[in-house]
PDB file of C-alpha atoms in Angstrom:
ATOM      1  CA  ALA A   1      -0.279   0.002   0.030  1.00  0.00           C
ATOM      2  CA  ASP A   2       3.036   2.156   0.720  1.00  0.00           C
ATOM      3  CA  THR A   3       5.126   1.274  -2.710  1.00  0.00           C
ATOM      4  CA  ILE A   4       2.844   3.536  -5.037  1.00  0.00           C
ATOM      5  CA  THR A   5       3.013   7.368  -4.186  1.00  0.00           C
ATOM      6  CA  ALA A   6       1.751  10.407  -6.318  1.00  0.00           C
ATOM      7  CA  ALA A   7       5.332  10.829  -6.779  1.00  0.00           C
ATOM      8  CA  ASN A   8       5.632   7.959  -8.547  1.00  0.00           C
ATOM      9  CA  ILE A   9       1.939   7.962 -11.098  1.00  0.00           C
ATOM     10  CA  ALA A  10       2.520  10.677 -13.867  1.00  0.00           C
ATOM     11  CA  ALA A  11      -0.598  11.995 -15.270  1.00  0.00           C
ATOM     12  CA  ASN A  12      -1.731   9.594 -18.036  1.00  0.00           C
ATOM     13  CA  ALA A  13       0.711   7.013 -17.302  1.00  0.00           C
ATOM     14  CA  ILE A  14      -1.449   4.075 -15.980  1.00  0.00           C
ATOM     15  CA  THR A  15      -4.323   3.207 -18.414  1.00  0.00           C
ATOM     16  CA  SER A  16      -7.378   0.685 -18.918  1.00  0.00           C
ATOM     17  CA  SER A  17      -5.069  -1.564 -21.297  1.00  0.00           C
ATOM     18  CA  GLU A  18      -2.935  -1.732 -18.171  1.00  0.00           C
ATOM     19  CA  ILE A  19      -5.340  -2.312 -15.530  1.00  0.00           C
ATOM     20  CA  ALA A  20      -7.274  -5.475 -15.591  1.00  0.00           C
ATOM     21  CA  ALA A  21     -10.637  -5.390 -14.168  1.00  0.00           C
ATOM     22  CA  GLY A  22     -10.417  -6.517 -10.858  1.00  0.00           C
ATOM     23  CA  ALA A  23      -6.903  -6.183 -10.643  1.00  0.00           C
ATOM     24  CA  ILE A  24      -7.267  -4.092  -7.395  1.00  0.00           C
ATOM     25  CA  THR A  25      -8.914  -5.233  -4.624  1.00  0.00           C
ATOM     26  CA  THR A  26      -9.743  -4.653  -1.090  1.00  0.00           C
ATOM     27  CA  GLY A  27      -6.669  -4.520   0.948  1.00  0.00           C
ATOM     28  CA  LYS A  28      -4.427  -3.183  -2.337  1.00  0.00           C
ATOM     29  CA  ILE A  29      -5.104   0.428  -1.584  1.00  0.00           C
ATOM     30  CA  ALA A  30      -5.269   1.673   2.274  1.00  0.00           C
ATOM     31  CA  ALA A  31      -8.184   3.861   2.883  1.00  0.00           C
ATOM     32  CA  GLY A  32      -7.456   7.524   2.214  1.00  0.00           C
ATOM     33  CA  ALA A  33      -3.939   6.747   0.641  1.00  0.00           C
ATOM     34  CA  VAL A  34      -4.774   8.252  -2.788  1.00  0.00           C
ATOM     35  CA  THR A  35      -6.325  11.554  -2.387  1.00  0.00           C
ATOM     36  CA  ALA A  36      -7.663  14.335  -4.674  1.00  0.00           C
ATOM     37  CA  ASN A  37      -4.189  16.451  -4.470  1.00  0.00           C
ATOM     38  CA  GLU A  38      -2.243  13.218  -5.251  1.00  0.00           C
ATOM     39  CA  ILE A  39      -3.688  12.754  -8.595  1.00  0.00           C
ATOM     40  CA  ALA A  40      -3.661  15.640 -11.209  1.00  0.00           C
ATOM     41  CA  ALA A  41      -6.907  16.689 -12.688  1.00  0.00           C
ATOM     42  CA  GLY A  42      -8.274  14.774 -15.938  1.00  0.00           C
ATOM     43  CA  SER A  43      -5.277  12.041 -15.179  1.00  0.00           C
ATOM     44  CA  ILE A  44      -7.844   9.368 -14.382  1.00  0.00           C
ATOM     45  CA  THR A  45     -10.534   9.976 -17.115  1.00  0.00           C
ATOM     46  CA  ALA A  46     -13.815   7.602 -18.169  1.00  0.00           C
ATOM     47  CA  GLY A  47     -11.391   5.208 -20.679  1.00  0.00           C
ATOM     48  CA  LYS A  48      -8.850   4.786 -18.077  1.00  0.00           C
ATOM     49  CA  LEU A  49     -10.503   3.469 -15.238  1.00  0.00           C
ATOM     50  CA  LEU A  50     -13.106   0.637 -15.764  1.00  0.00           C
ATOM     51  CA  ILE A  51     -16.470   0.212 -13.931  1.00  0.00           C
ATOM     52  CA  GLY A  52     -15.438  -2.569 -11.277  1.00  0.00           C
ATOM     53  CA  SER A  53     -11.910  -2.453 -11.806  1.00  0.00           C
ATOM     54  CA  VAL A  54     -10.937  -0.599  -8.209  1.00  0.00           C
ATOM     55  CA  ASP A  55     -13.871  -2.344  -5.925  1.00  0.00           C
ATOM     56  CA  ASN A  56     -12.875  -0.521  -2.334  1.00  0.00           C
ATOM     57  CA  LEU A  57     -13.000   2.839  -3.266  1.00  0.00           C
ATOM     58  CA  VAL A  58     -13.687   4.947   0.063  1.00  0.00           C
ATOM     59  CA  ASP A  59     -16.788   7.324  -0.076  1.00  0.00           C
ATOM     60  CA  ASP A  60     -14.349   9.873   0.722  1.00  0.00           C
ATOM     61  CA  PRO A  61     -15.111  14.187  -0.424  1.00  0.00           C
ATOM     62  CA  ASN A  62     -11.151  14.206  -1.246  1.00  0.00           C
ATOM     63  CA  PHE A  63     -12.026  11.815  -4.011  1.00  0.00           C
ATOM     64  CA  THR A  64     -14.988  12.858  -5.638  1.00  0.00           C
ATOM     65  CA  THR A  65     -14.092  15.754  -8.076  1.00  0.00           C
ATOM     66  CA  LEU A  66     -10.935  16.475  -9.803  1.00  0.00           C
ATOM     67  CA  GLY A  67     -10.685  19.415 -12.264  1.00  0.00           C
ATOM     68  CA  THR A  68     -13.788  21.448 -13.619  1.00  0.00           C
ATOM     69  CA  ALA A  69     -15.508  17.972 -15.764  1.00  0.00           C
ATOM     70  CA  ASN A  70     -13.437  15.467 -14.652  1.00  0.00           C
ATOM     71  CA  THR A  71     -15.053  13.084 -11.643  1.00  0.00           C
ATOM     72  CA  VAL A  72     -14.413   9.835 -10.594  1.00  0.00           C
ATOM     73  CA  TRP A  73     -17.087   8.006  -9.037  1.00  0.00           C
ATOM     74  CA  GLY A  74     -15.984   5.788  -6.379  1.00  0.00           C
ATOM     75  CA  TYR A  75     -17.807   2.844  -4.799  1.00  0.00           C
ATOM     76  CA  ASN A  76     -20.302   4.577  -2.709  1.00  0.00           C
ATOM     77  CA  SER A  77     -20.507   7.824  -4.725  1.00  0.00           C
ATOM     78  CA  ALA A  78     -23.987   9.678  -4.580  1.00  0.00           C
ATOM     79  CA  LEU A  79     -25.869  12.667  -5.127  1.00  0.00           C
ATOM     80  CA  VAL A  80     -26.028  14.021  -1.445  1.00  0.00           C
ATOM     81  CA  LEU A  81     -28.481  16.591  -0.984  1.00  0.00           C
ATOM     82  CA  ASN A  82     -29.837  18.633   2.122  1.00  0.00           C
ATOM     83  CA  GLY A  83     -33.560  19.221   1.360  1.00  0.00           C
ATOM     84  CA  THR A  84     -33.278  22.976   1.373  1.00  0.00           C
ATOM     85  CA  SER A  85     -30.804  24.020  -1.349  1.00  0.00           C
ATOM     86  CA  PRO A  86     -32.009  23.866  -4.648  1.00  0.00           C
ATOM     87  CA  GLY A  87     -29.599  20.797  -5.580  1.00  0.00           C
ATOM     88  CA  ARG A  88     -31.016  18.097  -7.826  1.00  0.00           C
ATOM     89  CA  ALA A  89     -30.122  16.035 -10.680  1.00  0.00           C
ATOM     90  CA  ALA A  90     -32.592  16.525 -13.922  1.00  0.00           C
ATOM     91  CA  THR A  91     -32.482  15.830 -17.599  1.00  0.00           C
ATOM     92  CA  PRO A  92     -35.056  17.588 -20.000  1.00  0.00           C
ATOM     93  CA  ASP A  93     -37.826  15.657 -21.172  1.00  0.00           C
ATOM     94  CA  THR A  94     -37.552  13.516 -24.423  1.00  0.00           C
ATOM     95  CA  GLY A  95     -39.888  10.756 -26.292  1.00  0.00           C
ATOM     96  CA  VAL A  96     -38.577   7.490 -24.232  1.00  0.00           C
ATOM     97  CA  LEU A  97     -39.674   9.143 -20.928  1.00  0.00           C
ATOM     98  CA  ASP A  98     -43.298   9.760 -22.089  1.00  0.00           C
ATOM     99  CA  ILE A  99     -44.541   6.592 -20.584  1.00  0.00           C
ATOM    100  CA  THR A 100     -48.236   6.286 -20.893  1.00  0.00           C
ATOM    101  CA  GLY A 101     -48.680   2.493 -19.831  1.00  0.00           C
ATOM    102  CA  ASP A 102     -47.405   0.363 -17.049  1.00  0.00           C
ATOM    103  CA  ILE A 103     -44.284   1.877 -15.041  1.00  0.00           C
ATOM    104  CA  ASP A 104     -41.299   0.634 -12.751  1.00  0.00           C
ATOM    105  CA  ILE A 105     -39.684   3.555 -10.871  1.00  0.00           C
ATOM    106  CA  ARG A 106     -36.561   2.296  -8.511  1.00  0.00           C
ATOM    107  CA  ALA A 107     -34.268   4.284  -6.526  1.00  0.00           C
ATOM    108  CA  HIS A 108     -31.194   3.829  -3.966  1.00  0.00           C
ATOM    109  CA  VAL A 109     -31.367   6.136  -1.275  1.00  0.00           C
ATOM    110  CA  ALA A 110     -30.068   6.907   2.278  1.00  0.00           C
ATOM    111  CA  MET A 111     -32.619   9.061   3.743  1.00  0.00           C
ATOM    112  CA  ASP A 112     -31.286  11.589   6.409  1.00  0.00           C
ATOM    113  CA  ASP A 113     -34.914  11.120   8.088  1.00  0.00           C
ATOM    114  CA  TRP A 114     -37.061   7.824   6.465  1.00  0.00           C
ATOM    115  CA  THR A 115     -39.846   9.646   8.428  1.00  0.00           C
ATOM    116  CA  PRO A 116     -39.151  12.854   7.277  1.00  0.00           C
ATOM    117  CA  ALA A 117     -41.344  16.185   8.377  1.00  0.00           C
ATOM    118  CA  SER A 118     -42.235  16.567   5.371  1.00  0.00           C
ATOM    119  CA  PRO A 119     -43.014  14.454   2.636  1.00  0.00           C
ATOM    120  CA  GLN A 120     -39.812  13.870   0.346  1.00  0.00           C
ATOM    121  CA  GLY A 121     -39.456  13.199  -3.590  1.00  0.00           C
ATOM    122  CA  LEU A 122     -37.251  10.322  -4.948  1.00  0.00           C
ATOM    123  CA  VAL A 123     -38.187  10.740  -8.985  1.00  0.00           C
ATOM    124  CA  ASN A 124     -40.845  12.525 -10.614  1.00  0.00           C
ATOM    125  CA  LYS A 125     -41.714  13.946 -13.769  1.00  0.00           C
ATOM    126  CA  TYR A 126     -44.490  16.399 -12.148  1.00  0.00           C
ATOM    127  CA  LEU A 127     -44.763  20.022 -13.304  1.00  0.00           C
ATOM    128  CA  THR A 128     -47.703  21.818 -11.647  1.00  0.00           C
ATOM    129  CA  THR A 129     -47.271  24.854 -14.028  1.00  0.00           C
ATOM    130  CA  GLY A 130     -49.103  24.289 -17.171  1.00  0.00           C
ATOM    131  CA  ASN A 131     -50.393  21.007 -15.939  1.00  0.00           C
ATOM    132  CA  GLN A 132     -47.643  18.791 -17.025  1.00  0.00           C
ATOM    133  CA  ARG A 133     -48.232  16.363 -14.632  1.00  0.00           C
ATOM    134  CA  SER A 134     -47.194  12.608 -15.252  1.00  0.00           C
ATOM    135  CA  PHE A 135     -45.860  10.645 -12.200  1.00  0.00           C
ATOM    136  CA  ARG A 136     -44.081  11.405  -8.553  1.00  0.00           C
ATOM    137  CA  PHE A 137     -42.473   8.853  -5.998  1.00  0.00           C
ATOM    138  CA  THR A 138     -42.064  10.021  -2.825  1.00  0.00           C
ATOM    139  CA  VAL A 139     -41.675   9.265   0.575  1.00  0.00           C
ATOM    140  CA  ALA A 140     -44.167  10.346   3.146  1.00  0.00           C
ATOM    141  CA  THR A 141     -44.054  11.817   6.499  1.00  0.00           C
ATOM    142  CA  ASN A 142     -45.113   8.534   8.224  1.00  0.00           C
ATOM    143  CA  GLY A 143     -42.050   6.793   6.363  1.00  0.00           C
ATOM    144  CA  THR A 144     -44.547   5.035   3.889  1.00  0.00           C
ATOM    145  CA  LEU A 145     -43.822   5.059   0.078  1.00  0.00           C
ATOM    146  CA  SER A 146     -46.530   6.696  -2.351  1.00  0.00           C
ATOM    147  CA  LEU A 147     -46.717   7.192  -6.178  1.00  0.00           C
ATOM    148  CA  THR A 148     -48.490   9.984  -7.393  1.00  0.00           C
ATOM    149  CA  TRP A 149     -49.843  10.387 -11.355  1.00  0.00           C
ATOM    150  CA  SER A 150     -51.999  12.071 -13.297  1.00  0.00           C
ATOM    151  CA  THR A 151     -54.122  10.556 -16.764  1.00  0.00           C
ATOM    152  CA  ALA A 152     -54.798  14.302 -18.178  1.00  0.00           C
ATOM    153  CA  GLY A 153     -52.152  16.662 -16.408  1.00  0.00           C
ATOM    154  CA  ALA A 154     -54.437  18.501 -14.559  1.00  0.00           C
ATOM    155  CA  SER A 155     -54.597  16.370 -11.207  1.00  0.00           C
ATOM    156  CA  GLY A 156     -53.075  13.521  -9.633  1.00  0.00           C
ATOM    157  CA  ILE A 157     -54.522   9.553  -8.411  1.00  0.00           C
ATOM    158  CA  THR A 158     -52.420   8.825  -5.346  1.00  0.00           C
ATOM    159  CA  ALA A 159     -51.474   4.983  -4.253  1.00  0.00           C
ATOM    160  CA  ALA A 160     -49.386   4.770  -0.793  1.00  0.00           C
ATOM    161  CA  SER A 161     -47.461   1.447   0.683  1.00  0.00           C
ATOM    162  CA  THR A 162     -49.964  -0.166   3.519  1.00  0.00           C
ATOM    163  CA  ALA A 163     -46.566  -0.219   5.296  1.00  0.00           C
ATOM    164  CA  ALA A 164     -43.345   1.603   5.979  1.00  0.00           C
ATOM    165  CA  PRO A 165     -40.041   0.184   5.496  1.00  0.00           C
ATOM    166  CA  THR A 166     -38.130  -1.047   8.472  1.00  0.00           C
ATOM    167  CA  ILE A 167     -34.853   0.998   8.104  1.00  0.00           C
ATOM    168  CA  THR A 168     -32.715   3.399  10.400  1.00  0.00           C
ATOM    169  CA  ASP A 169     -32.378   6.746   9.368  1.00  0.00           C
ATOM    170  CA  GLY A 170     -29.492   7.315   7.340  1.00  0.00           C
ATOM    171  CA  ALA A 171     -29.091   3.765   6.201  1.00  0.00           C
ATOM    172  CA  ALA A 172     -29.456   2.996   2.554  1.00  0.00           C
ATOM    173  CA  LEU A 173     -32.158   0.586   0.902  1.00  0.00           C
ATOM    174  CA  TRP A 174     -33.402   0.442  -2.577  1.00  0.00           C
ATOM    175  CA  VAL A 175     -36.885   1.266  -2.593  1.00  0.00           C
ATOM    176  CA  ARG A 176     -39.765   0.400  -5.830  1.00  0.00           C
ATOM    177  CA  VAL A 177     -43.222   0.811  -7.364  1.00  0.00           C
ATOM    178  CA  THR A 178     -44.700  -0.517 -10.251  1.00  0.00           C
ATOM    179  CA  LEU A 179     -48.218   0.869 -11.937  1.00  0.00           C
ATOM    180  CA  ASP A 180     -49.969  -2.118 -13.742  1.00  0.00           C
ATOM    181  CA  VAL A 181     -52.414   0.469 -15.469  1.00  0.00           C
ATOM    182  CA  ASP A 182     -54.407  -2.342 -16.784  1.00  0.00           C
ATOM    183  CA  ASN A 183     -54.255  -5.991 -14.680  1.00  0.00           C
ATOM    184  CA  GLY A 184     -56.273  -7.518 -17.432  1.00  0.00           C
ATOM    185  CA  ALA A 185     -58.999  -8.157 -14.765  1.00  0.00           C
ATOM    186  CA  SER A 186     -60.162  -4.508 -15.232  1.00  0.00           C
ATOM    187  CA  GLY A 187     -58.872  -2.730 -12.932  1.00  0.00           C
ATOM    188  CA  ARG A 188     -55.222  -1.440 -11.945  1.00  0.00           C
ATOM    189  CA  ASP A 189     -52.372  -2.624  -9.465  1.00  0.00           C
ATOM    190  CA  VAL A 190     -49.796  -0.363  -7.509  1.00  0.00           C
ATOM    191  CA  LYS A 191     -47.108  -2.477  -5.712  1.00  0.00           C
ATOM    192  CA  PHE A 192     -44.557  -1.172  -3.698  1.00  0.00           C
ATOM    193  CA  TYR A 193     -40.894  -2.909  -3.037  1.00  0.00           C
ATOM    194  CA  THR A 194     -37.521  -2.963  -1.224  1.00  0.00           C
ATOM    195  CA  SER A 195     -34.201  -4.361  -1.574  1.00  0.00           C
ATOM    196  CA  LEU A 196     -30.860  -4.721  -0.057  1.00  0.00           C
ATOM    197  CA  ASP A 197     -29.167  -5.246  -3.178  1.00  0.00           C
ATOM    198  CA  GLY A 198     -31.208  -3.951  -5.897  1.00  0.00           C
ATOM    199  CA  VAL A 199     -31.778  -7.666  -7.435  1.00  0.00           C
ATOM    200  CA  THR A 200     -33.970  -9.497  -4.916  1.00  0.00           C
ATOM    201  CA  TRP A 201     -36.950  -7.417  -4.478  1.00  0.00           C
ATOM    202  CA  THR A 202     -39.882  -7.747  -1.303  1.00  0.00           C
ATOM    203  CA  GLN A 203     -42.591  -6.595  -1.777  1.00  0.00           C
ATOM    204  CA  LEU A 204     -44.016  -3.839   1.048  1.00  0.00           C
ATOM    205  CA  GLY A 205     -47.422  -4.189   2.206  1.00  0.00           C
ATOM    206  CA  THR A 206     -49.931  -5.218  -0.174  1.00  0.00           C
ATOM    207  CA  THR A 207     -51.252  -4.704  -3.809  1.00  0.00           C
ATOM    208  CA  VAL A 208     -52.867  -1.262  -4.054  1.00  0.00           C
ATOM    209  CA  THR A 209     -55.601  -1.662  -6.631  1.00  0.00           C
ATOM    210  CA  GLY A 210     -57.800   0.413  -8.432  1.00  0.00           C
ATOM    211  CA  ALA A 211     -59.635   1.335 -11.817  1.00  0.00           C
ATOM    212  CA  VAL A 212     -58.082   1.176 -14.730  1.00  0.00           C
ATOM    213  CA  THR A 213     -56.117   3.862 -15.548  1.00  0.00           C
ATOM    214  CA  SER A 214     -53.320   5.595 -17.549  1.00  0.00           C
ATOM    215  CA  ILE A 215     -50.294   8.039 -17.575  1.00  0.00           C
ATOM    216  CA  PHE A 216     -50.117  11.792 -19.062  1.00  0.00           C
ATOM    217  CA  SER A 217     -47.231  12.247 -21.308  1.00  0.00           C
ATOM    218  CA  SER A 218     -45.950  15.870 -19.964  1.00  0.00           C
ATOM    219  CA  THR A 219     -43.081  18.250 -20.686  1.00  0.00           C
ATOM    220  CA  ALA A 220     -41.460  18.032 -17.720  1.00  0.00           C
ATOM    221  CA  ALA A 221     -38.397  17.422 -17.028  1.00  0.00           C
ATOM    222  CA  LEU A 222     -37.100  13.897 -14.889  1.00  0.00           C
ATOM    223  CA  GLY A 223     -35.880  14.818 -11.892  1.00  0.00           C
ATOM    224  CA  VAL A 224     -34.279  13.028  -8.941  1.00  0.00           C
ATOM    225  CA  GLY A 225     -34.080  14.404  -5.216  1.00  0.00           C
ATOM    226  CA  TYR A 226     -37.170  16.258  -5.075  1.00  0.00           C
ATOM    227  CA  GLY A 227     -41.217  15.809  -5.405  1.00  0.00           C
ATOM    228  CA  TYR A 228     -42.032  17.923  -8.074  1.00  0.00           C
ATOM    229  CA  ASP A 229     -41.580  21.922 -10.131  1.00  0.00           C
ATOM    230  CA  ASP A 230     -38.099  21.903 -10.612  1.00  0.00           C
ATOM    231  CA  GLY A 231     -36.663  21.182  -7.847  1.00  0.00           C
ATOM    232  CA  THR A 232     -38.551  23.860  -5.756  1.00  0.00           C
ATOM    233  CA  GLN A 233     -41.022  20.966  -3.618  1.00  0.00           C
ATOM    234  CA  GLU A 234     -40.590  18.312  -1.537  1.00  0.00           C
ATOM    235  CA  ARG A 235     -36.725  18.443  -1.586  1.00  0.00           C
ATOM    236  CA  LEU A 236     -35.199  15.291  -0.605  1.00  0.00           C
ATOM    237  CA  ALA A 237     -32.711  15.329   2.585  1.00  0.00           C
ATOM    238  CA  GLY A 238     -29.782  12.818   2.143  1.00  0.00           C
ATOM    239  CA  LYS A 239     -27.814  10.141  -0.429  1.00  0.00           C
ATOM    240  CA  VAL A 240     -29.079   9.440  -3.606  1.00  0.00           C
ATOM    241  CA  TYR A 241     -26.891   6.331  -5.285  1.00  0.00           C
ATOM    242  CA  SER A 242     -28.585   4.874  -8.198  1.00  0.00           C
ATOM    243  CA  ALA A 243     -32.294   5.931  -9.690  1.00  0.00           C
ATOM    244  CA  GLN A 244     -33.949   4.218 -12.608  1.00  0.00           C
ATOM    245  CA  VAL A 245     -37.432   5.025 -14.764  1.00  0.00           C
ATOM    246  CA  ARG A 246     -38.311   1.735 -16.710  1.00  0.00           C
TER     247      ARG A 246
END
């Protein structure tokens, strides 16, 4: 762990072809041994470090952003949000996001408080201005998960999980909601899930049913870390490691 130092590695000296995936494992680089001031900005780029080639990067603020536009994502990298400033992740509306039928939303998050004082949003495509409401996935004050969606953009329908996750504040958990807009029996099904690994899922509570429905195709951006209205409402306090809409 002490034989490779900043003075021994010149910028661009190690490329992806020289480090096989999995070659650097736990125990070969001591936690904190390589910090931001030891690697020149831009010396490690997307093509020079394969995902999975270092399997024990510490979630250390010194190993996050190197230079203006060069970011190294560590093993536990996350979008860190404080619940008050307008920090968030978002992408503009595009055709593939205009889901009008069945939907599957997943997020890997560590909430500062899993029973927050006010609702906090995980993933959304929901803008009240101009009636551009599609869907939003939220954690309620009692810890239950909820999905709100609109059929015409002007108002929302909400389904809440019948149970809350059992999780310690600050701990990470995968959460998921699926909406089957037409279950084949003249109705809809909303199911909530949790997972420790994002692979094996356990249904949270019971299936929430109702009439056949649909989702409005809005022009709202797809956002992470807030509930709706471009990051101004239901801001999340905690860490978001991953988010998916399918």
